[in-house]
CSV table of C-alpha atoms in Angstrom, one decimal:
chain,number,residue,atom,x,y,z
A,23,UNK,CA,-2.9,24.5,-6.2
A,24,UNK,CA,0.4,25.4,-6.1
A,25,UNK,CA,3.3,23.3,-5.2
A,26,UNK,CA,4.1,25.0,-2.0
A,27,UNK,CA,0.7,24.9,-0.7
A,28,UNK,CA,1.7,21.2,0.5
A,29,UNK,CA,3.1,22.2,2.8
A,30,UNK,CA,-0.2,23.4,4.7
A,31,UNK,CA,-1.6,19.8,4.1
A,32,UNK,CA,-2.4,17.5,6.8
A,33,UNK,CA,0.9,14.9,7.3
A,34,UNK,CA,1.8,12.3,9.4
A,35,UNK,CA,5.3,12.7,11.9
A,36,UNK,CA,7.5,11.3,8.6
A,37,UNK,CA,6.4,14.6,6.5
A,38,UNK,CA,4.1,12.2,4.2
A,39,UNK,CA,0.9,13.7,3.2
A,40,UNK,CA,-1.6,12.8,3.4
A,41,UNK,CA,-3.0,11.1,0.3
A,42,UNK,CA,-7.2,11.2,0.9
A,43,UNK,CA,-6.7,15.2,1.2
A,44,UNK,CA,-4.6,15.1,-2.2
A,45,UNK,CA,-7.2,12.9,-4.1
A,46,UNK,CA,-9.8,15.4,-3.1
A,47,UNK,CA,-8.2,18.9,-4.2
A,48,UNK,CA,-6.4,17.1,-7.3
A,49,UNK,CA,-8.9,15.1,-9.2
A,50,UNK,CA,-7.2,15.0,-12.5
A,51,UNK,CA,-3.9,13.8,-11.1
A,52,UNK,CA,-3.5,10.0,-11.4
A,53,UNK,CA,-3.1,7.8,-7.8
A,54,UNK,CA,0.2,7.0,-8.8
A,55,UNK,CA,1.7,10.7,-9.3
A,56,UNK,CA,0.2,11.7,-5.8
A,57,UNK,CA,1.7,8.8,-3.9
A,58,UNK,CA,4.7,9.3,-5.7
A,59,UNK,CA,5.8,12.6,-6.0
A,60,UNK,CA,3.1,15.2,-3.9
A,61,UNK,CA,2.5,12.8,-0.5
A,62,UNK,CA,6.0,11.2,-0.5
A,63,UNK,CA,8.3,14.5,-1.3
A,64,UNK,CA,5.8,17.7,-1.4
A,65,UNK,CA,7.0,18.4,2.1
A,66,UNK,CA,10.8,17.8,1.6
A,67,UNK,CA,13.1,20.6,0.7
A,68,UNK,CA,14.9,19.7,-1.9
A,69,UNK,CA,11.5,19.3,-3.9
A,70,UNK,CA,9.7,22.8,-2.5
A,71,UNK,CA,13.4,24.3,-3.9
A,72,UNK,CA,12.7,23.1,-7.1
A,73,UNK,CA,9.2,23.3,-7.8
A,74,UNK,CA,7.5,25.7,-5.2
A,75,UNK,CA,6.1,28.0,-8.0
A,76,UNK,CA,4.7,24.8,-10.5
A,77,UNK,CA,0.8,25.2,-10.5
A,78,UNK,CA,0.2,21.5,-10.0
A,79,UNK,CA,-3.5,21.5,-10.4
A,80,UNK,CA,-3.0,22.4,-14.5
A,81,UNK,CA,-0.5,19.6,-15.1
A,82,UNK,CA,-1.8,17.0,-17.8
A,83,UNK,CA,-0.4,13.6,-16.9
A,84,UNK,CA,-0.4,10.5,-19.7
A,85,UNK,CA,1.3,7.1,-19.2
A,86,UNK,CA,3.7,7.2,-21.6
A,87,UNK,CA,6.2,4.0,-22.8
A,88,UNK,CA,9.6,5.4,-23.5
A,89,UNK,CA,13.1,3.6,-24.7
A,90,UNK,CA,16.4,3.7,-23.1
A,91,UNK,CA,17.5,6.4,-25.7
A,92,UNK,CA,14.8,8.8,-24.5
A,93,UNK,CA,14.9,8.2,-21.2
A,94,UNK,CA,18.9,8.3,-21.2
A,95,UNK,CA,18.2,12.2,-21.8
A,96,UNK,CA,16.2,13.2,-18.9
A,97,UNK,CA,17.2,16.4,-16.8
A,98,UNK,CA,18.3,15.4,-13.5
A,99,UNK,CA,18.5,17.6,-10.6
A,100,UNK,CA,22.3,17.8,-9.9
A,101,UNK,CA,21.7,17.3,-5.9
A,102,UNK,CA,20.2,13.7,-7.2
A,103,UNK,CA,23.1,13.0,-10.1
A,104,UNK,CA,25.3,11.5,-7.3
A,105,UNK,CA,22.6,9.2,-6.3
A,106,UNK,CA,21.5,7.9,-10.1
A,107,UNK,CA,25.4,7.4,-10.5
A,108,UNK,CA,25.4,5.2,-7.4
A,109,UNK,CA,22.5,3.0,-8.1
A,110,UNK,CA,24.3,2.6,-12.1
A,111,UNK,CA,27.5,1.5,-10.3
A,112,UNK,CA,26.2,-1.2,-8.4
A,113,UNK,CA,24.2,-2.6,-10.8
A,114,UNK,CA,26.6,-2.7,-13.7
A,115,UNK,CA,28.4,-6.4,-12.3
A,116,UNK,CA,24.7,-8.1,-12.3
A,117,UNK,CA,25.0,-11.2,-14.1
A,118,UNK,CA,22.3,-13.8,-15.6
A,119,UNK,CA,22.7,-15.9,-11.8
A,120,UNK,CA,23.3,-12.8,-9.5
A,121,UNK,CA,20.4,-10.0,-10.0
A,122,UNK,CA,20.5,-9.2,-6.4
A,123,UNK,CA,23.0,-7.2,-7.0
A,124,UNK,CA,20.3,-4.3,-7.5
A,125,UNK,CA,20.2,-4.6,-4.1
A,126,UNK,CA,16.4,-4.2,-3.6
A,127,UNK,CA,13.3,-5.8,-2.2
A,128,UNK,CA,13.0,-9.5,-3.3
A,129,UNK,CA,9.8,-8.8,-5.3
A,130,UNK,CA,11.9,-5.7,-7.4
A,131,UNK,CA,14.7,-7.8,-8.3
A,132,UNK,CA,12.4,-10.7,-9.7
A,133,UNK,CA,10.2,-8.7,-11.9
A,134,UNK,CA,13.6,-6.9,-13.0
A,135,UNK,CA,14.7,-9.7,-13.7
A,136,UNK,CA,11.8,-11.4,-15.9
A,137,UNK,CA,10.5,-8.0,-17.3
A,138,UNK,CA,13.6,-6.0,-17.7
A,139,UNK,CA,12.2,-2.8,-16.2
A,140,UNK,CA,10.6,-1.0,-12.9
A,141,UNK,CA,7.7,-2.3,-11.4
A,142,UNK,CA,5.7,1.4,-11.2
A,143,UNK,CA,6.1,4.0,-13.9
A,144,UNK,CA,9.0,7.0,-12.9
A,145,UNK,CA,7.5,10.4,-13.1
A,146,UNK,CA,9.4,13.3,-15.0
A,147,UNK,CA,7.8,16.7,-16.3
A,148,UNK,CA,8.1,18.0,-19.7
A,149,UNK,CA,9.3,21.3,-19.5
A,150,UNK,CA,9.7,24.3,-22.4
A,151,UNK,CA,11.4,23.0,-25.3
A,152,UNK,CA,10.7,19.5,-24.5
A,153,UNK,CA,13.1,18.4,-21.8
A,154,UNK,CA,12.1,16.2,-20.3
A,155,UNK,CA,12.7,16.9,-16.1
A,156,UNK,CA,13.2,13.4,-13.7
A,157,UNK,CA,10.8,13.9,-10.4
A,158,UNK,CA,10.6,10.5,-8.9
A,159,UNK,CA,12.7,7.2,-9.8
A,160,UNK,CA,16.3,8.4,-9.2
A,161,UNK,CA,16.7,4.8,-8.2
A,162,UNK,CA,15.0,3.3,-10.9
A,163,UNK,CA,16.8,5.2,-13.7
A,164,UNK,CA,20.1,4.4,-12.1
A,165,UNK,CA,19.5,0.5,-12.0
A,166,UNK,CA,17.8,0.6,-15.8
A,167,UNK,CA,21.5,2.9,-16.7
A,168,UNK,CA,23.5,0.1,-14.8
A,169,UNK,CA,21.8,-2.9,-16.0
A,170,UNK,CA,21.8,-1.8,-19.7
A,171,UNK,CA,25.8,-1.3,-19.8
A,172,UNK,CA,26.1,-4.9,-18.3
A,173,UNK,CA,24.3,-6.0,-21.1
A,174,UNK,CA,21.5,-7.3,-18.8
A,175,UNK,CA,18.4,-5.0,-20.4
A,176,UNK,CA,18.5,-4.1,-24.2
A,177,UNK,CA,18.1,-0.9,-24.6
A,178,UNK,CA,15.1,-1.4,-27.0
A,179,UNK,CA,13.2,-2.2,-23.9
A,180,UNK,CA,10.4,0.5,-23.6
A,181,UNK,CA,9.7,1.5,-19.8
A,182,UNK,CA,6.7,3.2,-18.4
A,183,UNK,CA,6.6,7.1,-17.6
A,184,UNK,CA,4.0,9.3,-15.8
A,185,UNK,CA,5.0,13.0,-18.0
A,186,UNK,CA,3.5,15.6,-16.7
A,187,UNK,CA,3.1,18.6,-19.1
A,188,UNK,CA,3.5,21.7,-16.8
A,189,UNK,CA,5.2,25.2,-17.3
A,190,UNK,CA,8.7,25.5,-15.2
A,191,UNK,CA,9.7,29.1,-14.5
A,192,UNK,CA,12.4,28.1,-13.0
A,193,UNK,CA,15.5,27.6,-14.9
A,194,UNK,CA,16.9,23.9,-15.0
């Protein structure tokens, strides 16, 4: 299956697809990955731009742990830089008795603030020569980038990943 063919799957009126049909035709791919990335954004534009051609049915996903260092190197998609940057901004003036300054649900800024990290792994895609590509967790990324340089989260802090090894024809 190819990326673009999501956009012939049944959705509902937001443009989510549906996520029954995707368990069916991608048996290999983890619950986690479809929610995330192919029922919540295989209809939205910005993702078909970027990954219409990837041949989602070969990619090999593993639940990786990775440190701030490695994950401080991930490819992002300049249309979503602006959006990381704004999520870093806001969390860099958290302090030890104001966490809601990640301005998220209730339940997020707790188990930020007891585990130091995201409550569901981001997704990125290794491409050639190892880069590794962000798909899903803009957010996320931005809050871990903005929380680290206030000197809330060490950086020694290991976070979970979904990688996805795939071929990307597509230039980055």
């Amino acid at each position: 299956m190819i990326f673009r063919d999501l956009l012939k799957l049944e959705h509902d009126n937001a443009g989510n697809i549906s996520r029954d049909a995707l368990k069916i035709l991608l048996t290999k791919t983890p619950e986690d990955v479809i929610e995330q990335f192919y029922a919540d954004h295989g209809r939205k534009e910005e993702f078909q731009e970027q990954y219409d051609d990837l041949n989602i049915s070969n990619i090999k996903w593993e639940n990786q742990n990775l440190n701030y260092s490695e994950l401080s190197q991930l490819y992002i998609y300049p249309e979503f830089n602006q959006w990381v940057e704004t999520c870093k901004f806001r969390c860099k003036n958290v302090s030890d008795n104001n966490w809601a300054k990640i301005q998220n649900s209730v339940d997020v800024i707790a188990y930020w603030e007891k585990k130091h990290t995201w409550t569901r792994p981001i997704v990125v895609i290794k491409c050639p020569l190892g880069i590794l590509r962000l798909v899903e967790g803009h957010t996320r990324l931005g809050t871990l980038r903005g929380l680290v340089e206030a000197g809330m989260v060490s950086k020694t802090v290991v976070h979970a990943v979904w990688v996805g090894n795939a071929h990307i024809s597509k230039a980055l």
